Coordinates of C-alpha atoms (C1' of nucleotides) in Angstrom, one line a residue:
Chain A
X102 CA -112.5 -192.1 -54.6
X103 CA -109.4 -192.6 -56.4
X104 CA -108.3 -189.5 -54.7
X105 CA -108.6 -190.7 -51.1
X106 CA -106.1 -194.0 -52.1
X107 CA -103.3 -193.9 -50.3
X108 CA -100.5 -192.0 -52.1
X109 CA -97.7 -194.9 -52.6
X110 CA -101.1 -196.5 -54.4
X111 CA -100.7 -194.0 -56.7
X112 CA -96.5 -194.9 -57.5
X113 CA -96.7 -198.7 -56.9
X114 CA -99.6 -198.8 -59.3
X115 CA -98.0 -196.7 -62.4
X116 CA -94.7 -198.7 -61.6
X117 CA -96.2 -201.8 -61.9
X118 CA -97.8 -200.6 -64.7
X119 CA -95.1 -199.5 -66.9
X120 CA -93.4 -203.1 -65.7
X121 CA -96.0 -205.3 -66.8
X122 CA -96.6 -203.5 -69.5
X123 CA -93.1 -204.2 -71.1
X124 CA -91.9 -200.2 -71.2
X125 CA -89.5 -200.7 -67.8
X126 CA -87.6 -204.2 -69.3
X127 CA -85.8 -206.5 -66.5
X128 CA -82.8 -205.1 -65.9
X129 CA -83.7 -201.2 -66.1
X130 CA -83.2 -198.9 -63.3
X131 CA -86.2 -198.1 -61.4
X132 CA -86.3 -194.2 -59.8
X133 CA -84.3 -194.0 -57.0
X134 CA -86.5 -193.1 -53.6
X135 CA -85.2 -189.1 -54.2
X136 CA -86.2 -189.6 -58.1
X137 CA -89.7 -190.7 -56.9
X138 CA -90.5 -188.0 -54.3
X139 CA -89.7 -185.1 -57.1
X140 CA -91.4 -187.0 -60.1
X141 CA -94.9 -188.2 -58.5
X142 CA -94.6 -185.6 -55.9
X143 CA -95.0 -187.7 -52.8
X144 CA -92.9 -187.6 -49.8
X145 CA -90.1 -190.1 -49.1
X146 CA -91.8 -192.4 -46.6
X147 CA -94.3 -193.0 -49.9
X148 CA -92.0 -193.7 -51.9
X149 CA -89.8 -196.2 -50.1
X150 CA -92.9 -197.7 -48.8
X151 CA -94.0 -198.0 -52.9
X152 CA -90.3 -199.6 -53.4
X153 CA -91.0 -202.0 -50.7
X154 CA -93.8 -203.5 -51.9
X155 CA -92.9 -203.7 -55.5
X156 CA -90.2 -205.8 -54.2
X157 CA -92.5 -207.7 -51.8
X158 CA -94.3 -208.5 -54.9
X159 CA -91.1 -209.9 -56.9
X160 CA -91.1 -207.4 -59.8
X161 CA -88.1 -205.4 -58.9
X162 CA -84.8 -205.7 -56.6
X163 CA -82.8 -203.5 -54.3
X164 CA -79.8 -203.3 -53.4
X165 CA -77.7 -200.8 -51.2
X166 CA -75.5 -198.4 -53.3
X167 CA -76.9 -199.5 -56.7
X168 CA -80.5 -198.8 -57.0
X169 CA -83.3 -200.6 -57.7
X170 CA -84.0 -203.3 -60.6
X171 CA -86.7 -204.1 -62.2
X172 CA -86.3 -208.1 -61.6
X173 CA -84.9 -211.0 -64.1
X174 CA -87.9 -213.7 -63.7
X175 CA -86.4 -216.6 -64.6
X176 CA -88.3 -219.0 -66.0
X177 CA -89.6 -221.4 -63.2
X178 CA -88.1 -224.7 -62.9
X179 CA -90.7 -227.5 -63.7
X180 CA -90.6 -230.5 -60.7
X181 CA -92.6 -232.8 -62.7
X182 CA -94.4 -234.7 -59.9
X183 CA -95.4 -237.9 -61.6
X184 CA -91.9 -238.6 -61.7
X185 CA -90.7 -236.6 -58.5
X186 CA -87.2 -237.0 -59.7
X187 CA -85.1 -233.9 -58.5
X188 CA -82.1 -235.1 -59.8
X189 CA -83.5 -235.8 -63.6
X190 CA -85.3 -232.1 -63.6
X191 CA -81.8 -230.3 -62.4
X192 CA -80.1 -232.1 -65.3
X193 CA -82.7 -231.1 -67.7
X194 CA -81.6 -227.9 -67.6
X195 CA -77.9 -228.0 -66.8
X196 CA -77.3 -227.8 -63.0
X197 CA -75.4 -230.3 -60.6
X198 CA -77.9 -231.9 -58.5
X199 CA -76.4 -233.0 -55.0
X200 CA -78.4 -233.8 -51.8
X201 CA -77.8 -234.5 -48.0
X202 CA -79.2 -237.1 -46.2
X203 CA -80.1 -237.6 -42.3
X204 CA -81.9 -240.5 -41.2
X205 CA -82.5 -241.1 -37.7
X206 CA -85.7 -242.9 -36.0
X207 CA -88.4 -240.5 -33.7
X208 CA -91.8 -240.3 -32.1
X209 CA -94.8 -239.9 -34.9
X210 CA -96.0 -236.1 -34.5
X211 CA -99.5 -236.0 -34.0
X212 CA -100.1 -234.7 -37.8
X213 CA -97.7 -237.5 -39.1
X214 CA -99.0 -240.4 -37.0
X215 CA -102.8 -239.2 -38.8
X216 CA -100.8 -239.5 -42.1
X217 CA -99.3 -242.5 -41.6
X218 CA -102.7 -244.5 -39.9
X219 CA -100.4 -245.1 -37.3
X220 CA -100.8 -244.3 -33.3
X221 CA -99.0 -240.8 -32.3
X222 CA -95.8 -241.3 -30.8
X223 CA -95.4 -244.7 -32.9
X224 CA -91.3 -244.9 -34.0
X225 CA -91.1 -244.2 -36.9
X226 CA -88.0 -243.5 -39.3
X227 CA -87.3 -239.7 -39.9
X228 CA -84.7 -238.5 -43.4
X229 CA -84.4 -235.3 -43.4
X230 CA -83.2 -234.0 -47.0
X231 CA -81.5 -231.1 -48.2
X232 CA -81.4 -230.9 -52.2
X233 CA -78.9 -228.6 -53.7
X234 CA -78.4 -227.1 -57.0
X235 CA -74.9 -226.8 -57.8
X236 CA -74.5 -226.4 -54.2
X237 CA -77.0 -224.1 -53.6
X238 CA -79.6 -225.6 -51.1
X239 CA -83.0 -226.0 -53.3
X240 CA -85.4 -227.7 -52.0
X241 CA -85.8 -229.2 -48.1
X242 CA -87.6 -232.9 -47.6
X243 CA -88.2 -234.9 -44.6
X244 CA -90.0 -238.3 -44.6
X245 CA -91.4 -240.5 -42.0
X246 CA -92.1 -244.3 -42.5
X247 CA -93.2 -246.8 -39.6
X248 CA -89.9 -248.5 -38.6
X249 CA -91.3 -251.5 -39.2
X250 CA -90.2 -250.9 -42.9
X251 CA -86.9 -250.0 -42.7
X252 CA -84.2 -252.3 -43.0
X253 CA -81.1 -249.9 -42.6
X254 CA -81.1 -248.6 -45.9
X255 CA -80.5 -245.1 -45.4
X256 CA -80.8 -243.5 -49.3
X257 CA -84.5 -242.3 -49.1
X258 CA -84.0 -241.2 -52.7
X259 CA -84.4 -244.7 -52.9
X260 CA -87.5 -245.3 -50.4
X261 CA -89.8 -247.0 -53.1
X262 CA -87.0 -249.7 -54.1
X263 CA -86.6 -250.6 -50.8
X264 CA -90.3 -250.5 -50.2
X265 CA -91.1 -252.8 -52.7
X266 CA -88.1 -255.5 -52.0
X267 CA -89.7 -255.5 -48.7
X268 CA -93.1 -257.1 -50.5
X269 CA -95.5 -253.9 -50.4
X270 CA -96.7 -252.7 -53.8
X271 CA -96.5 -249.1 -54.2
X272 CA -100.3 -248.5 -56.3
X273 CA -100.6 -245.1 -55.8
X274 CA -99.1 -241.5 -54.6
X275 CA -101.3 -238.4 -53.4
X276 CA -100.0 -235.4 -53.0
X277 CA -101.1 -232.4 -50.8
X278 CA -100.0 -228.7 -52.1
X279 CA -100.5 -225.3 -50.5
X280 CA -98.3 -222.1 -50.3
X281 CA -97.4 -220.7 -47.3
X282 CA -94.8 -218.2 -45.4
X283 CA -91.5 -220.0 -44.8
X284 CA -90.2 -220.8 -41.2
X285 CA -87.4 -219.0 -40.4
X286 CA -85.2 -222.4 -40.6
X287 CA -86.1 -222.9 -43.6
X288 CA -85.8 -219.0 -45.2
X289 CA -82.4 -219.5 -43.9
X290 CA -81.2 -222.6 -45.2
X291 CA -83.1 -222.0 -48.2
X292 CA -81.8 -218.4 -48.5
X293 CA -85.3 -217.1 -49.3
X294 CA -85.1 -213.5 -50.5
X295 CA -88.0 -211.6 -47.9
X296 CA -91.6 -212.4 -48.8
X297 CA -90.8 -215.2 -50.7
X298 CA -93.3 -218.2 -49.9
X299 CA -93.1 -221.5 -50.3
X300 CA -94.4 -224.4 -52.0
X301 CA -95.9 -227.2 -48.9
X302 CA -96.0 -230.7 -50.7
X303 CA -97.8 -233.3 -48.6
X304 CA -96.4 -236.6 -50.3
X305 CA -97.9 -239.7 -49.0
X306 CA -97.2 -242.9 -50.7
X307 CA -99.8 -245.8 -50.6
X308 CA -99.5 -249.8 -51.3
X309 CA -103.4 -250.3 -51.3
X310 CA -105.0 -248.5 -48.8
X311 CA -102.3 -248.6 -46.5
X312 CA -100.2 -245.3 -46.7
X313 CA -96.0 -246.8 -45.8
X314 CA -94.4 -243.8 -46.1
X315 CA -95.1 -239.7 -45.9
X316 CA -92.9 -236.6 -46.8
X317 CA -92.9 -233.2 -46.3
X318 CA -91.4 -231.3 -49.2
X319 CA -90.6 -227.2 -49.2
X320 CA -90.2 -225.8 -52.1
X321 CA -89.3 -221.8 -53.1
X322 CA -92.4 -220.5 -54.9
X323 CA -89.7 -218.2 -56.7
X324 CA -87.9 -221.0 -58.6
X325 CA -89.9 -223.6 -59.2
X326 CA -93.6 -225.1 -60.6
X327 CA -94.7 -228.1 -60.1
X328 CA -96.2 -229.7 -63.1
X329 CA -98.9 -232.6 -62.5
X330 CA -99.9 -234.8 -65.4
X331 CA -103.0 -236.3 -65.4
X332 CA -105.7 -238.7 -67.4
X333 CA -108.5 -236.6 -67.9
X334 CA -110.9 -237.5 -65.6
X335 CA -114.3 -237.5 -67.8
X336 CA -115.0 -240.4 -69.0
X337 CA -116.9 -242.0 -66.1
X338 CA -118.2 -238.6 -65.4
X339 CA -122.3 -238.9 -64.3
X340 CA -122.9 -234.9 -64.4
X341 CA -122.4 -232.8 -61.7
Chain B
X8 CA -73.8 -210.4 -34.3
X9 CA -77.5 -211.1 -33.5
X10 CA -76.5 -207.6 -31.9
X11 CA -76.3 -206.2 -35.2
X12 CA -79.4 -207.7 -36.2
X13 CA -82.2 -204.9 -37.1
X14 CA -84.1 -204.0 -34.0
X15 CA -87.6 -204.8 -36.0
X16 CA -86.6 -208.4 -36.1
X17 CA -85.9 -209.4 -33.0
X18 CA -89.9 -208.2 -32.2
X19 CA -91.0 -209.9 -35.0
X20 CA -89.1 -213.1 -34.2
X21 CA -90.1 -212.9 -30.7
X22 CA -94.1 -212.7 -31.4
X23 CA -93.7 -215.6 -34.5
X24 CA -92.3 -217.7 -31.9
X25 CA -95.1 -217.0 -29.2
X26 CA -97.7 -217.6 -32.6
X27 CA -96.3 -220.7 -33.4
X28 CA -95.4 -222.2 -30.0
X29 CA -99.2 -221.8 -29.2
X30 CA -98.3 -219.3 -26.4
X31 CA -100.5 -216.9 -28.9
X32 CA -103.4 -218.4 -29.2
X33 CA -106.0 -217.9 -32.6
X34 CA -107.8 -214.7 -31.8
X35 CA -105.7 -213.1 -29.0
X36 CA -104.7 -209.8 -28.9
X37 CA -101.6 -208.6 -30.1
X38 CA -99.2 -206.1 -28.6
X39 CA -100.3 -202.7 -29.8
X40 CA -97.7 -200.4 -31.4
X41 CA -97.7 -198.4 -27.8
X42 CA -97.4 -201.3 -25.9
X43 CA -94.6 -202.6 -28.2
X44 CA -92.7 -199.6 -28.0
X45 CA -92.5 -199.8 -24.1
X46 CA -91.8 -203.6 -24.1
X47 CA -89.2 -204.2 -26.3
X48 CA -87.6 -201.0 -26.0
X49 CA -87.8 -200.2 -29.6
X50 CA -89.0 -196.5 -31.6
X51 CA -92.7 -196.4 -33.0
X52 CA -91.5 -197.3 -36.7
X53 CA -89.6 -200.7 -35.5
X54 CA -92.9 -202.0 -33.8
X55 CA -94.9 -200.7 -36.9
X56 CA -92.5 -202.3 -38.9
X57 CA -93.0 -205.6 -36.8
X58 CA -96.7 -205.6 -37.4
X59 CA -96.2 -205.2 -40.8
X60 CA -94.1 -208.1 -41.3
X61 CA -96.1 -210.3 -39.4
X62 CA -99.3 -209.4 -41.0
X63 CA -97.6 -209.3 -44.4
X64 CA -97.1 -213.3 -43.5
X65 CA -100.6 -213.6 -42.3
X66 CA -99.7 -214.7 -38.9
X67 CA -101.4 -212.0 -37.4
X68 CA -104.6 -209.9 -38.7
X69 CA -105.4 -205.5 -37.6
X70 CA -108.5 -203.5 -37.5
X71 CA -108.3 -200.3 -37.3
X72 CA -109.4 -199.1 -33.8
X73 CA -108.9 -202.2 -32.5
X74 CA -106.0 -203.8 -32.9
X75 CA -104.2 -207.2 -34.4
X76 CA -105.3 -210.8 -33.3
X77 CA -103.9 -213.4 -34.0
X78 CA -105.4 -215.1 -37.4
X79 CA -107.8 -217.8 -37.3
X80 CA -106.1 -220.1 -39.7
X81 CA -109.1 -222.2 -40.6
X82 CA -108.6 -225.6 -42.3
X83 CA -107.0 -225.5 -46.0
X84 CA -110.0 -226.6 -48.2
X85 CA -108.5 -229.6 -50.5
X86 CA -109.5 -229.2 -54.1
X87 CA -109.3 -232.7 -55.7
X88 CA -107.4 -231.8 -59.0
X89 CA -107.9 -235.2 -60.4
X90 CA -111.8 -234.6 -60.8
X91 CA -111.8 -231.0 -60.6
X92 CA -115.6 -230.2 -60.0
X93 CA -115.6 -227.0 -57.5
X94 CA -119.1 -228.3 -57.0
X95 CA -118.3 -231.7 -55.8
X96 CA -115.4 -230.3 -53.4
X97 CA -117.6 -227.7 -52.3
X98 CA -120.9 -229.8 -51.6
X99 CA -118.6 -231.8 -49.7
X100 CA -118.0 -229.8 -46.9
X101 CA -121.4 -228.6 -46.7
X102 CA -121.0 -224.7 -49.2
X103 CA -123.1 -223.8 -51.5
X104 CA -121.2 -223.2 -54.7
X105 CA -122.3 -221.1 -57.5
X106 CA -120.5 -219.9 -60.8
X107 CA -120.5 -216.9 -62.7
X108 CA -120.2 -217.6 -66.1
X109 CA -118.9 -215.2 -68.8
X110 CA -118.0 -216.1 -72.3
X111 CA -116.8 -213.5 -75.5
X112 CA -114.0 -214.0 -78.3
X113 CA -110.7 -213.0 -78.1
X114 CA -106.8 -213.0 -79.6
X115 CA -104.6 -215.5 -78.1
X116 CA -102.0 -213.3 -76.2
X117 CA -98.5 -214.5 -76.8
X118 CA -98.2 -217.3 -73.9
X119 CA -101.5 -218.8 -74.5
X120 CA -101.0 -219.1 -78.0
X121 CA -97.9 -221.2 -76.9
X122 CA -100.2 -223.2 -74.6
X123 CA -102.6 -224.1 -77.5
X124 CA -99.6 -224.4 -80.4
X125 CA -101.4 -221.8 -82.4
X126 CA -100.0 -218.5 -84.1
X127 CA -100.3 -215.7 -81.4
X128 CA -103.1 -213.5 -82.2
X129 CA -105.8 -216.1 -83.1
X130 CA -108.7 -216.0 -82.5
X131 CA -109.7 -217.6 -79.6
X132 CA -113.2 -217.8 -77.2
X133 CA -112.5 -216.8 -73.8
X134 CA -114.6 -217.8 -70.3
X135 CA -114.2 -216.0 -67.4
X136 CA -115.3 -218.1 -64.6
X137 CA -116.3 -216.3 -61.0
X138 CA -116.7 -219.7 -58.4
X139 CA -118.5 -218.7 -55.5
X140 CA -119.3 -220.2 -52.0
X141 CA -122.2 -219.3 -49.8
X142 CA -122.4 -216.3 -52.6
X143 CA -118.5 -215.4 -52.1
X144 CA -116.0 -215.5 -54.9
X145 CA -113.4 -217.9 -53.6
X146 CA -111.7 -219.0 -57.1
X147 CA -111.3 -217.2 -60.2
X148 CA -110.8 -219.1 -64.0
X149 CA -110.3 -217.8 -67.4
X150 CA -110.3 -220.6 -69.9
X151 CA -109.2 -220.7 -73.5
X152 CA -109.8 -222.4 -76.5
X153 CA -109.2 -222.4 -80.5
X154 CA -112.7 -220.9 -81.9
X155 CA -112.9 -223.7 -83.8
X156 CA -113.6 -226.4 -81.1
X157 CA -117.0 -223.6 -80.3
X158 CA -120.4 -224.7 -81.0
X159 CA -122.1 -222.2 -78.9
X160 CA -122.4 -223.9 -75.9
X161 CA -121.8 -221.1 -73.0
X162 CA -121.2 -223.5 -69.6
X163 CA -117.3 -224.1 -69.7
X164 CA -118.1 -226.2 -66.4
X165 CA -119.1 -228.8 -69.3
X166 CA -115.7 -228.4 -71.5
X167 CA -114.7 -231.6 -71.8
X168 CA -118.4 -232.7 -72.7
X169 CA -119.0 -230.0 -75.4
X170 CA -115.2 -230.9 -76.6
X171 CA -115.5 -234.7 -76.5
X172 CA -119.0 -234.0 -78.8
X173 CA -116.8 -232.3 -81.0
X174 CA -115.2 -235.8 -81.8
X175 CA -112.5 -234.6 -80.0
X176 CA -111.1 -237.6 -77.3
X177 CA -109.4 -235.7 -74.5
X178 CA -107.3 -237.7 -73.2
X179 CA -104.9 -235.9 -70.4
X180 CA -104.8 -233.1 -68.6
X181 CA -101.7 -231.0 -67.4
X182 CA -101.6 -228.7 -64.4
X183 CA -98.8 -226.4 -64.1
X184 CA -98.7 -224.9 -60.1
X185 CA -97.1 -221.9 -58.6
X186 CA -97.5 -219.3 -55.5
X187 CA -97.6 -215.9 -56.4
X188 CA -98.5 -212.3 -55.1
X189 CA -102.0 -211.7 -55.8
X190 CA -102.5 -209.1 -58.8
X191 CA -104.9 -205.8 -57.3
X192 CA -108.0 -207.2 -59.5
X193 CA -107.7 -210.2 -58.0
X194 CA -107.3 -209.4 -54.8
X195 CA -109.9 -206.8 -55.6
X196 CA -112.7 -210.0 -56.6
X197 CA -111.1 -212.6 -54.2
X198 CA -111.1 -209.8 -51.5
X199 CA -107.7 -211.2 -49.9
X200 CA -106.2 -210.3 -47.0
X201 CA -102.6 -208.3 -47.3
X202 CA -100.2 -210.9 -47.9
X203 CA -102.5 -214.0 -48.9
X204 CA -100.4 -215.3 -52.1
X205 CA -102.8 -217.1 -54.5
X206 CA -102.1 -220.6 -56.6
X207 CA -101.4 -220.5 -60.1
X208 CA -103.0 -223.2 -61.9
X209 CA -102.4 -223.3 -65.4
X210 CA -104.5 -226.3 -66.9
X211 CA -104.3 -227.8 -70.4
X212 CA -106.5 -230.4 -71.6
X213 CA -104.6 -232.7 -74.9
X214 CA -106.6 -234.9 -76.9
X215 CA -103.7 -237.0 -77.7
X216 CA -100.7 -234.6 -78.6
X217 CA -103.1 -231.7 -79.5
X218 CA -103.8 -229.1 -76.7
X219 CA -107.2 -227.9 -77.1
X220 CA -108.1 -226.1 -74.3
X221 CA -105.9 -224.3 -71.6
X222 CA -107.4 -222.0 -68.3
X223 CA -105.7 -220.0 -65.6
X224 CA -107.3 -220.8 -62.3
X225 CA -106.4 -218.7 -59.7
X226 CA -106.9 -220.3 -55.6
X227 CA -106.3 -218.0 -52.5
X228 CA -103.5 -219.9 -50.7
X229 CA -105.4 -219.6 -47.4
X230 CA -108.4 -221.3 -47.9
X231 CA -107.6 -223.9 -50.7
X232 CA -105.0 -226.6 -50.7
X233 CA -104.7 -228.5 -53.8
X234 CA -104.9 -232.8 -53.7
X235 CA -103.4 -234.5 -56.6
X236 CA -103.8 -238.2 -57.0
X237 CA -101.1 -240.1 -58.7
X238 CA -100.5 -243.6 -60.4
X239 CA -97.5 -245.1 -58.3
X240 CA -94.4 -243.8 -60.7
X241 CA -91.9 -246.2 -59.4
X242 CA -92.9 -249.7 -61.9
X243 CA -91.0 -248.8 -64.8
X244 CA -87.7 -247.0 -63.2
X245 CA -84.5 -247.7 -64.4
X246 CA -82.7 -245.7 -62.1
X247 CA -81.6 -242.4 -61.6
Chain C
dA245 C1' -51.8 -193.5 -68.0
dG246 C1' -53.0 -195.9 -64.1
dA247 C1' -54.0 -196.6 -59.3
dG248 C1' -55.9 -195.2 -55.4
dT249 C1' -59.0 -192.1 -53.0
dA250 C1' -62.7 -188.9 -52.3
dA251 C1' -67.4 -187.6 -53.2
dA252 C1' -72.0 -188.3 -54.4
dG253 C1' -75.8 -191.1 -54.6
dT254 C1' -78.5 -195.2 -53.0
dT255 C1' -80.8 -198.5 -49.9
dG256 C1' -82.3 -200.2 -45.4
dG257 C1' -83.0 -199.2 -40.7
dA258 C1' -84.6 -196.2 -37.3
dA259 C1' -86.7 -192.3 -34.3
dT260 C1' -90.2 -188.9 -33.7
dC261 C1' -94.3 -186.5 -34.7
dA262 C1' -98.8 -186.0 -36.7
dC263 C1' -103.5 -187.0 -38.3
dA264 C1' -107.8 -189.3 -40.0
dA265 C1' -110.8 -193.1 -39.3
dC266 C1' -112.3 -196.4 -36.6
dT267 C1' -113.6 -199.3 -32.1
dG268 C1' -114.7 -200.2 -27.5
dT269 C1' -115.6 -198.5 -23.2
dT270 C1' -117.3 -195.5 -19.8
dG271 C1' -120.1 -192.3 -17.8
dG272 C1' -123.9 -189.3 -17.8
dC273 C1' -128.6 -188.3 -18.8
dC274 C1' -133.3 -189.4 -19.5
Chain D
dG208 C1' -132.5 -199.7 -16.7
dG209 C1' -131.5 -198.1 -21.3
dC210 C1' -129.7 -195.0 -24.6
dC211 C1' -126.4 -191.9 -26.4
dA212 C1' -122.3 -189.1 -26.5
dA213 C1' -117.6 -188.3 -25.3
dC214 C1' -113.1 -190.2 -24.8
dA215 C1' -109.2 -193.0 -24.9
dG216 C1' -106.9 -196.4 -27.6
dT217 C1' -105.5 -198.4 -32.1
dT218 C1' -104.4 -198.9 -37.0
dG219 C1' -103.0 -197.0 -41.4
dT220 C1' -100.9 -193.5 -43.6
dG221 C1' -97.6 -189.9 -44.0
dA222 C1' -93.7 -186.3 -43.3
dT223 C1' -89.2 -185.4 -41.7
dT224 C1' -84.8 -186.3 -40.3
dC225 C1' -80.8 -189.0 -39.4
dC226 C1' -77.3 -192.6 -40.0
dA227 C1' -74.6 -196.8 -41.5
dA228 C1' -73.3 -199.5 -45.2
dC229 C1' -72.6 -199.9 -49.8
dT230 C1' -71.8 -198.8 -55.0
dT231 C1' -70.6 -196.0 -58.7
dT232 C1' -68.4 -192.2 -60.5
dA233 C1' -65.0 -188.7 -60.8
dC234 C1' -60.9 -186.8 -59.5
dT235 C1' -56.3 -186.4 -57.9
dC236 C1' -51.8 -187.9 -57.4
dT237 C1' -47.9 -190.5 -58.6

DNA sequence: AGAGTAAAGTTGGAATCACAACTGTTGGCC
DNA sequence: GGCCAACAGTTGTGATTCCAACTTTACTCT
């Protein structure tokens, strides 16, 4: 059973153990690829494909020359949705929040257009958004609003102020999360390390039942959380 | 320069495109390692390599004996956090959801005792939660909670009831999110494809300032996408 | 002693070969 | 026609070898 795993099982599994488990802190060495092939006698394709997906998996680093790592995890950065406030959660915790901003107009995407209750291929105003943590990029946005709303303001940072000096009422926000593999535009802007996934926010805004305004947010899975708040929902609750 | 590039990536670049472009569609076949070999000029362990990659981001799916297809990348299931009843989301799209239910006391381990503002080591009463649909686990839960809130009552599906009995009012609920790499049990219980990340929901009920229970739920990024529901945030800002 | 250089060790990429387990197809036999 | 067995193709795993680029250490020379 156990004996007919395959054999870099055997290393990637007492590894990860000993990392979990507190005995290899971040920072220590892990065996070098030689190291492993003597110590859990296994051959060296085993044991670099064991170092592979260790670091796949985030809990150590490589790099050429030096070894491997087992990984500092830095805490993840909260994004505390309720507020979606980049700039106020970089602050909180001491970096320089800057951000890029490209407006220009475009044809609703199919996807979008069902978004936005609007017919495909409607104009519609396109920002495209490139957060950066003292200078690093961060975090990528691009929003889409009918035209019809836009009156040449072009600080989308701003796009619920504008909104609402154009008479709509902003009631109400819903936001769509999922994790997926990174496109490779965004792993290179973003610099995302291999494997890394992202974080696929949704955002649309609503004023009624009317949605005015939709984003796409992509967020590093290996910096950041998002943190919802909620009321708790069980008041009104008639059983399930 | 993209001369230098490593040979693997330009075949894995190459077959993403065709994926995403739609020249690939769901279901067809994929190059074999052969076949990949000849066509892109490359040695056996680039085009393994390739595969690897590409399956690692779930783009592409293998069978032994006979070969990688492109994934069926069935619609994300959306999970409405603001109710949270699996049930409800599940009955919805026509499943049949079931629960495993499995309760027994425990110490609070270091960060949950954090989560709960009690001493580490407490005693606390633990529920593992197994959600099924169609008779398949598809989530996985393990919720905590001070033994003093415990009257007995085994179905944690009813927390907030059996809490709100207990005089307690809850009042909010917290929902901390993040992507990571699947640990072996659960990929194990979920039965996850190589390279499926999961979402990391870490959920705290408060009544008032006082956390009184907190749960790890634990969503296979491709099947679930999370919906969150939000007051609009934008009434009371004073700027940024 | 200090600076610069050489050597040893490490990772990441790559080629080639091999084998077990499995799948789909084809052809032969009843 | 229908059933079964053999076969070719494919994946996953593994060994072995090599090389370029890089880091760290140690040593030599001034």
């Amino acid at each position: 059973m156990a004996n007919s795993d395959p054999v870099y099982l055997r290393v990637v599994e007492d590894l990860r153990r000993q990392i979990t488990e507190g005995l290899l802190q971040p920072g220590a060495p892990i065996p070098s690829r030689h190291q492993i092939t003597r110590k859990y006698g296994v051959g060296e394709t085993a044991a670099r494909h064991a170092l592979r997906v260790l670091a796949q998996e985030g809990l150590i680093i490589g790099r050429v020359g030096s070894g491997h790592r087992v990984r500092q995890r830095p805490d993840l950065l909260p994004l505390h949705r309720a507020q979606a406030h980049f700039s106020t959660d970089m602050h909180a915790v001491g970096r320089r929040p800057t951000c890029d901003v490209k407006t220009d107009s475009a044809e609703a995407r199919p996807d979008i257009a069902v978004r936005l209750r609007i017919a495909a291929q409607s104009p519609v105003t396109r920002t495209r958004i490139v957060y950066r943590s003292d200078g690093k990029p961060v975090q990528l946005a691009v929003s889409y609003e009918p035209i019809v709303y836009n009156d040449g303001t072009d600080d989308i940072t701003q796009v619920a102020h504008r909104l609402g000096g154009n008479g709509l009422k902003l009631t109400e926000v819903t936001e769509h999360v999922y994790a997926r593999v990174p496109q490779p535009v965004e792993s290179d802007v973003l610099d995302l390390p291999a494997g890394v996934h992202v974080l696929h926010v949704e955002r649309t805004h609503w004023a009624g039942d009317k949605p005015v305004e939709t984003s796409d947010v992509i967020i590093p899975c290996d910096q950041f959380r998002l943190v919802y708040s909620l009321p708790a929902p069980y008041g009104d609750q008639t059983g399930r």
